[in-house]
mmCIF file of C-alpha atoms in Angstrom:
data_model
loop_
_atom_site.group_PDB
_atom_site.id
_atom_site.type_symbol
_atom_site.label_atom_id
_atom_site.label_comp_id
_atom_site.label_asym_id
_atom_site.label_seq_id
_atom_site.Cartn_x
_atom_site.Cartn_y
_atom_site.Cartn_z
ATOM 1 C CA MET A 1 -6.713 7.750 64.673
ATOM 2 C CA ALA A 2 -9.414 9.846 63.021
ATOM 3 C CA SER A 3 -12.837 8.373 62.413
ATOM 4 C CA PHE A 4 -14.501 9.000 59.070
ATOM 5 C CA TYR A 5 -18.180 8.352 59.716
ATOM 6 C CA GLY A 6 -17.231 5.518 62.052
ATOM 7 C CA PHE A 7 -14.501 4.068 59.838
ATOM 8 C CA GLU A 8 -10.955 4.308 61.238
ATOM 9 C CA PRO A 9 -8.372 3.373 58.586
ATOM 10 C CA GLU A 10 -4.865 2.467 59.689
ATOM 11 C CA ASN A 11 -3.555 4.133 56.527
ATOM 12 C CA PRO A 12 -4.835 7.727 56.132
ATOM 13 C CA LEU A 13 -3.963 7.804 52.415
ATOM 14 C CA PHE A 14 -7.031 7.959 50.173
ATOM 15 C CA LEU A 15 -6.222 7.131 46.573
ATOM 16 C CA GLY A 16 -7.912 8.018 43.306
ATOM 17 C CA THR A 17 -8.218 5.360 40.606
ATOM 18 C CA ALA A 18 -8.027 7.386 37.377
ATOM 19 C CA GLN A 19 -5.207 7.924 34.865
ATOM 20 C CA TYR A 20 -3.136 4.823 35.656
ATOM 21 C CA PRO A 21 -1.178 3.292 32.767
ATOM 22 C CA SER A 22 -3.057 0.002 33.170
ATOM 23 C CA PRO A 23 -5.431 -1.822 35.527
ATOM 24 C CA ALA A 24 -2.543 -4.061 36.599
ATOM 25 C CA ILE A 25 -0.477 -1.062 37.690
ATOM 26 C CA LEU A 26 -3.455 0.346 39.573
ATOM 27 C CA ALA A 27 -3.850 -2.941 41.417
ATOM 28 C CA GLU A 28 -0.149 -3.102 42.244
ATOM 29 C CA THR A 29 -0.252 0.494 43.496
ATOM 30 C CA VAL A 30 -3.164 -0.159 45.825
ATOM 31 C CA LYS A 31 -1.576 -3.298 47.236
ATOM 32 C CA ARG A 32 1.905 -1.840 47.691
ATOM 33 C CA SER A 33 0.718 1.374 49.348
ATOM 34 C CA GLY A 34 -1.673 -0.426 51.671
ATOM 35 C CA VAL A 35 -4.493 2.073 51.083
ATOM 36 C CA GLU A 36 -7.872 1.138 52.492
ATOM 37 C CA VAL A 37 -10.054 3.676 50.665
ATOM 38 C CA VAL A 38 -10.157 4.519 46.950
ATOM 39 C CA THR A 39 -12.264 7.028 45.065
ATOM 40 C CA VAL A 40 -14.223 5.957 42.006
ATOM 41 C CA SER A 41 -16.144 7.834 39.347
ATOM 42 C CA LEU A 42 -19.677 6.964 38.351
ATOM 43 C CA ARG A 43 -18.900 7.988 34.765
ATOM 44 C CA ARG A 44 -16.141 5.389 34.571
ATOM 45 C CA GLU A 45 -18.346 2.630 35.925
ATOM 46 C CA SER A 46 -21.014 3.590 33.422
ATOM 47 C CA SER A 47 -18.704 3.295 30.419
ATOM 48 C CA GLY A 48 -19.932 -0.088 29.213
ATOM 49 C CA GLY A 49 -17.778 -3.194 29.398
ATOM 50 C CA ALA A 50 -14.614 -1.370 30.413
ATOM 51 C CA GLY A 51 -16.451 0.140 33.373
ATOM 52 C CA GLN A 52 -17.694 -3.237 34.531
ATOM 53 C CA ALA A 53 -14.182 -4.679 34.337
ATOM 54 C CA PHE A 54 -12.873 -1.751 36.351
ATOM 55 C CA TRP A 55 -15.519 -2.266 39.043
ATOM 56 C CA ALA A 56 -14.690 -5.974 39.209
ATOM 57 C CA LEU A 57 -11.031 -5.080 39.753
ATOM 58 C CA ILE A 58 -11.853 -2.693 42.607
ATOM 59 C CA ARG A 59 -13.973 -5.319 44.326
ATOM 60 C CA GLU A 60 -11.157 -7.847 44.071
ATOM 61 C CA LEU A 61 -8.839 -5.414 45.855
ATOM 62 C CA GLY A 62 -11.108 -5.474 48.908
ATOM 63 C CA VAL A 63 -10.883 -1.733 49.624
ATOM 64 C CA LYS A 64 -13.604 0.657 50.761
ATOM 65 C CA VAL A 65 -15.073 2.730 47.929
ATOM 66 C CA LEU A 66 -15.664 6.475 48.013
ATOM 67 C CA PRO A 67 -17.640 7.428 44.870
ATOM 68 C CA ASN A 68 -17.248 11.011 43.659
ATOM 69 C CA THR A 69 -19.268 13.563 41.739
ATOM 70 C CA ALA A 70 -16.311 14.668 39.600
ATOM 71 C CA GLY A 71 -17.255 16.909 36.704
ATOM 72 C CA CYS A 72 -20.473 18.225 38.237
ATOM 73 C CA HIS A 73 -21.063 21.981 38.033
ATOM 74 C CA THR A 74 -24.528 22.357 39.559
ATOM 75 C CA VAL A 75 -26.396 21.214 42.631
ATOM 76 C CA LYS A 76 -28.775 19.156 40.526
ATOM 77 C CA GLU A 77 -25.951 17.376 38.688
ATOM 78 C CA ALA A 78 -24.136 16.582 41.910
ATOM 79 C CA VAL A 79 -27.199 15.320 43.767
ATOM 80 C CA THR A 80 -28.340 13.172 40.841
ATOM 81 C CA THR A 81 -24.846 11.730 40.372
ATOM 82 C CA ALA A 82 -24.604 10.909 44.079
ATOM 83 C CA GLN A 83 -27.951 9.147 44.064
ATOM 84 C CA MET A 84 -26.954 7.081 41.025
ATOM 85 C CA ALA A 85 -23.586 6.257 42.604
ATOM 86 C CA ARG A 86 -25.316 4.967 45.734
ATOM 87 C CA GLU A 87 -27.272 2.504 43.634
ATOM 88 C CA VAL A 88 -24.293 1.401 41.530
ATOM 89 C CA PHE A 89 -21.665 1.098 44.253
ATOM 90 C CA GLY A 90 -23.898 0.198 47.184
ATOM 91 C CA THR A 91 -22.538 2.800 49.585
ATOM 92 C CA ASP A 92 -23.840 5.996 51.146
ATOM 93 C CA TRP A 93 -20.358 7.548 51.133
ATOM 94 C CA ILE A 94 -19.949 10.331 48.588
ATOM 95 C CA LYS A 95 -17.073 12.654 47.773
ATOM 96 C CA LEU A 96 -18.985 15.759 46.827
ATOM 97 C CA GLU A 97 -17.530 17.988 44.114
ATOM 98 C CA VAL A 98 -19.359 20.968 42.633
ATOM 99 C CA ILE A 99 -16.920 22.773 40.369
ATOM 100 C CA GLY A 100 -17.348 26.510 39.990
ATOM 101 C CA GLU A 101 -14.412 27.569 37.830
ATOM 102 C CA ASP A 102 -12.956 25.595 34.934
ATOM 103 C CA ASP A 103 -9.395 26.959 34.901
ATOM 104 C CA THR A 104 -8.668 26.192 38.557
ATOM 105 C CA LEU A 105 -11.400 23.600 39.203
ATOM 106 C CA GLN A 106 -12.152 25.607 42.313
ATOM 107 C CA PRO A 107 -15.306 24.411 44.086
ATOM 108 C CA ASP A 108 -18.474 26.479 43.958
ATOM 109 C CA VAL A 109 -18.747 26.598 47.710
ATOM 110 C CA ILE A 110 -22.247 28.109 47.748
ATOM 111 C CA ALA A 111 -23.646 25.308 45.601
ATOM 112 C CA LEU A 112 -21.524 22.840 47.565
ATOM 113 C CA VAL A 113 -23.234 23.739 50.839
ATOM 114 C CA GLU A 114 -26.677 23.418 49.253
ATOM 115 C CA ALA A 115 -25.866 20.036 47.708
ATOM 116 C CA ALA A 116 -24.310 18.817 50.955
ATOM 117 C CA ARG A 117 -27.460 19.684 52.900
ATOM 118 C CA ILE A 118 -29.698 17.858 50.423
ATOM 119 C CA LEU A 119 -27.510 14.756 50.428
ATOM 120 C CA ALA A 120 -27.015 14.671 54.209
ATOM 121 C CA ASP A 121 -30.783 14.910 54.680
ATOM 122 C CA ASP A 122 -31.059 11.965 52.270
ATOM 123 C CA GLY A 123 -28.800 9.828 54.440
ATOM 124 C CA PHE A 124 -25.492 10.315 52.617
ATOM 125 C CA LYS A 125 -22.172 10.534 54.439
ATOM 126 C CA VAL A 126 -20.694 13.488 52.632
ATOM 127 C CA PHE A 127 -16.986 14.205 52.056
ATOM 128 C CA PRO A 128 -17.057 17.748 50.610
ATOM 129 C CA TYR A 129 -14.226 18.993 48.396
ATOM 130 C CA THR A 130 -13.919 22.607 49.527
ATOM 131 C CA THR A 131 -11.505 25.458 50.114
ATOM 132 C CA GLU A 132 -9.794 26.339 53.396
ATOM 133 C CA ASP A 133 -12.443 29.010 54.103
ATOM 134 C CA LEU A 134 -13.500 28.875 57.769
ATOM 135 C CA VAL A 135 -16.999 30.207 57.157
ATOM 136 C CA ILE A 136 -17.732 27.664 54.441
ATOM 137 C CA GLY A 137 -16.310 24.937 56.649
ATOM 138 C CA GLY A 138 -18.784 25.898 59.351
ATOM 139 C CA ARG A 139 -21.666 25.959 56.870
ATOM 140 C CA LEU A 140 -20.765 22.467 55.635
ATOM 141 C CA LEU A 141 -20.708 21.124 59.176
ATOM 142 C CA ASP A 142 -24.063 22.777 59.845
ATOM 143 C CA ALA A 143 -25.361 21.092 56.685
ATOM 144 C CA GLY A 144 -24.563 17.680 58.141
ATOM 145 C CA CYS A 145 -21.002 16.952 56.972
ATOM 146 C CA GLU A 146 -18.752 15.263 59.546
ATOM 147 C CA VAL A 147 -15.588 15.520 57.410
ATOM 148 C CA LEU A 148 -14.030 18.440 55.515
ATOM 149 C CA MET A 149 -11.715 18.069 52.516
ATOM 150 C CA PRO A 150 -9.982 21.375 51.762
ATOM 151 C CA TRP A 151 -7.796 21.695 48.711
ATOM 152 C CA GLY A 152 -4.046 22.146 48.970
ATOM 153 C CA ALA A 153 -3.857 23.648 45.473
ATOM 154 C CA PRO A 154 -5.816 23.283 42.211
ATOM 155 C CA ILE A 155 -6.580 19.714 41.184
ATOM 156 C CA GLY A 156 -3.725 18.060 39.308
ATOM 157 C CA SER A 157 -1.371 21.029 39.745
ATOM 158 C CA GLY A 158 1.100 19.300 42.085
ATOM 159 C CA ARG A 159 1.873 22.657 43.717
ATOM 160 C CA GLY A 160 1.552 21.425 47.281
ATOM 161 C CA LEU A 161 -0.002 23.605 49.996
ATOM 162 C CA ASN A 162 -0.705 27.036 48.519
ATOM 163 C CA ASN A 163 -2.020 28.434 51.798
ATOM 164 C CA PRO A 164 -0.503 26.667 54.825
ATOM 165 C CA TYR A 165 -1.695 29.511 57.055
ATOM 166 C CA GLY A 166 -5.317 28.981 55.974
ATOM 167 C CA LEU A 167 -5.073 25.224 56.371
ATOM 168 C CA CYS A 168 -3.511 25.655 59.819
ATOM 169 C CA SER A 169 -6.321 28.041 60.804
ATOM 170 C CA LEU A 170 -8.913 25.518 59.648
ATOM 171 C CA ARG A 171 -7.251 22.832 61.772
ATOM 172 C CA GLN A 172 -7.193 25.056 64.839
ATOM 173 C CA HIS A 173 -10.749 26.278 64.309
ATOM 174 C CA PHE A 174 -12.183 22.758 64.030
ATOM 175 C CA PRO A 175 -9.929 20.667 66.278
ATOM 176 C CA ASP A 176 -12.302 17.694 66.474
ATOM 177 C CA VAL A 177 -13.397 17.494 62.828
ATOM 178 C CA PRO A 178 -11.635 14.950 60.566
ATOM 179 C CA LEU A 179 -9.765 16.962 57.904
ATOM 180 C CA VAL A 180 -8.355 15.541 54.671
ATOM 181 C CA VAL A 181 -6.296 17.573 52.201
ATOM 182 C CA ASP A 182 -7.729 16.895 48.770
ATOM 183 C CA ALA A 183 -6.062 18.077 45.561
ATOM 184 C CA GLY A 184 -2.843 19.829 44.631
ATOM 185 C CA ILE A 185 -0.405 17.498 46.382
ATOM 186 C CA GLY A 186 2.583 16.708 44.148
ATOM 187 C CA LEU A 187 5.303 15.301 46.380
ATOM 188 C CA PRO A 188 5.472 13.175 49.519
ATOM 189 C CA SER A 189 6.966 16.181 51.323
ATOM 190 C CA HIS A 190 3.753 18.126 50.600
ATOM 191 C CA ALA A 191 1.724 15.359 52.198
ATOM 192 C CA ALA A 192 4.055 15.219 55.200
ATOM 193 C CA GLN A 193 3.681 18.985 55.662
ATOM 194 C CA ALA A 194 -0.112 18.677 55.747
ATOM 195 C CA MET A 195 0.055 15.889 58.300
ATOM 196 C CA GLU A 196 2.505 17.925 60.400
ATOM 197 C CA LEU A 197 -0.204 20.617 60.538
ATOM 198 C CA GLY A 198 -2.453 18.068 62.205
ATOM 199 C CA TYR A 199 -4.475 16.851 59.232
ATOM 200 C CA ASP A 200 -6.028 13.421 59.388
ATOM 201 C CA GLY A 201 -5.561 12.214 55.833
ATOM 202 C CA ILE A 202 -4.491 12.946 52.260
ATOM 203 C CA LEU A 203 -6.402 12.233 49.066
ATOM 204 C CA LEU A 204 -4.251 11.823 45.943
ATOM 205 C CA ASN A 205 -4.593 10.789 42.345
ATOM 206 C CA THR A 206 -2.489 12.533 39.710
ATOM 207 C CA ALA A 207 0.731 12.657 41.741
ATOM 208 C CA VAL A 208 0.682 8.869 41.961
ATOM 209 C CA ALA A 209 -1.029 7.802 38.736
ATOM 210 C CA LYS A 210 1.146 9.983 36.487
ATOM 211 C CA ALA A 211 4.442 9.198 38.238
ATOM 212 C CA GLY A 212 7.007 7.132 36.376
ATOM 213 C CA ASP A 213 6.503 4.319 38.881
ATOM 214 C CA PRO A 214 3.051 4.746 40.460
ATOM 215 C CA ALA A 215 3.413 1.895 42.947
ATOM 216 C CA ALA A 216 6.740 3.169 44.264
ATOM 217 C CA MET A 217 5.395 6.719 44.491
ATOM 218 C CA ALA A 218 2.311 5.598 46.394
ATOM 219 C CA GLU A 219 4.503 3.739 48.844
ATOM 220 C CA ALA A 220 6.643 6.865 49.283
ATOM 221 C CA PHE A 221 3.503 8.888 50.003
ATOM 222 C CA ALA A 222 2.323 6.352 52.566
ATOM 223 C CA LEU A 223 5.651 6.570 54.392
ATOM 224 C CA ALA A 224 5.660 10.386 54.305
ATOM 225 C CA ILE A 225 2.117 10.562 55.635
ATOM 226 C CA ARG A 226 3.004 8.248 58.476
ATOM 227 C CA ALA A 227 6.082 10.354 59.310
ATOM 228 C CA GLY A 228 4.077 13.586 59.224
ATOM 229 C CA ARG A 229 1.403 12.204 61.494
ATOM 230 C CA GLN A 230 4.002 10.903 63.968
ATOM 231 C CA ALA A 231 5.764 14.282 63.963
ATOM 232 C CA PHE A 232 2.487 16.100 64.772
ATOM 233 C CA ALA A 233 1.750 13.666 67.593
ATOM 234 C CA ALA A 234 5.258 14.237 68.966
ATOM 235 C CA GLN A 235 4.478 17.971 69.376
ATOM 236 C CA PRO A 236 7.093 19.856 67.304
ATOM 237 C CA ILE A 237 8.871 22.901 68.736
ATOM 238 C CA GLU A 238 7.631 26.348 67.812
ATOM 239 C CA ALA A 239 9.626 28.332 65.254
ATOM 240 C CA ARG A 240 11.626 31.308 66.587
ATOM 241 C CA ASP A 241 12.880 34.481 64.985
ATOM 242 C CA MET A 242 16.114 34.501 67.007
ATOM 243 C CA ALA A 243 18.739 31.861 67.632
ATOM 244 C CA ALA A 244 18.692 29.764 70.791
ATOM 245 C CA PRO A 245 21.773 27.801 71.887
ATOM 246 C CA SER A 246 21.291 24.064 71.851
ATOM 247 C CA THR A 247 24.367 23.443 74.017
ATOM 248 C CA PRO A 248 24.209 24.429 77.725
ATOM 249 C CA VAL A 249 26.655 27.158 78.753
ATOM 250 C CA MET A 250 27.080 25.730 82.280
ATOM 251 C CA GLY A 251 30.595 24.389 82.695
ATOM 252 C CA LYS A 252 31.928 26.438 79.810
ATOM 253 C CA ALA A 253 35.694 27.112 80.098
ATOM 254 C CA PHE A 254 36.651 30.726 80.716
ATOM 255 C CA LEU A 255 39.993 32.202 79.816
ATOM 256 C CA ALA A 256 41.758 33.905 82.746
#
């Protein structure tokens, strides 16, 4: 079981809390999926009475909170948002997003590394939303991050794993670093594929919140993630280019 800054969840599904049809459906989804960590936005908490009601609901669910810096495009915005989130939510965990491109919501990895270093030096436990780039991964670890969160595909796209080779390389290059696929997952099979590559967790929002039945979809994701993790632990066979008989030829009947 991977440790995320000393926290070892039984369920490696991290769930976003935006876009649900209602607070009641969000609560049902969290309970039914058994998630232990949810992401929250400072902007939502700051939205007057509705934000306070939302925060009260999250506290009632008894889950660990991972605030995010969603919507930030600069180092200053991200650092300021993180510092405000620490005061509001009472945690030093922060999902760090610094968006660099509006069409794909691709992270600005240069600004991300700078913001991560500032926040880590300030005592934050940083979960950086990044790409599968090995060099950037190394820079983030050097900056003080103990977890990496590469994207599977652009946020909200539901495309799955656009670059399994890159994600596999990241896993092999950093075998002891907790890795969570964040963004782009659309189906439970996508999540299972990531776990089969050896990833330690999946962070979802849109694929669950916008499903016809969010609670049922979250439960399906939880089952797929568990299956993928068990398959990785069971050491799958390597793919081959040529066929290999699965039935022994010893004792085969020969015609005279």
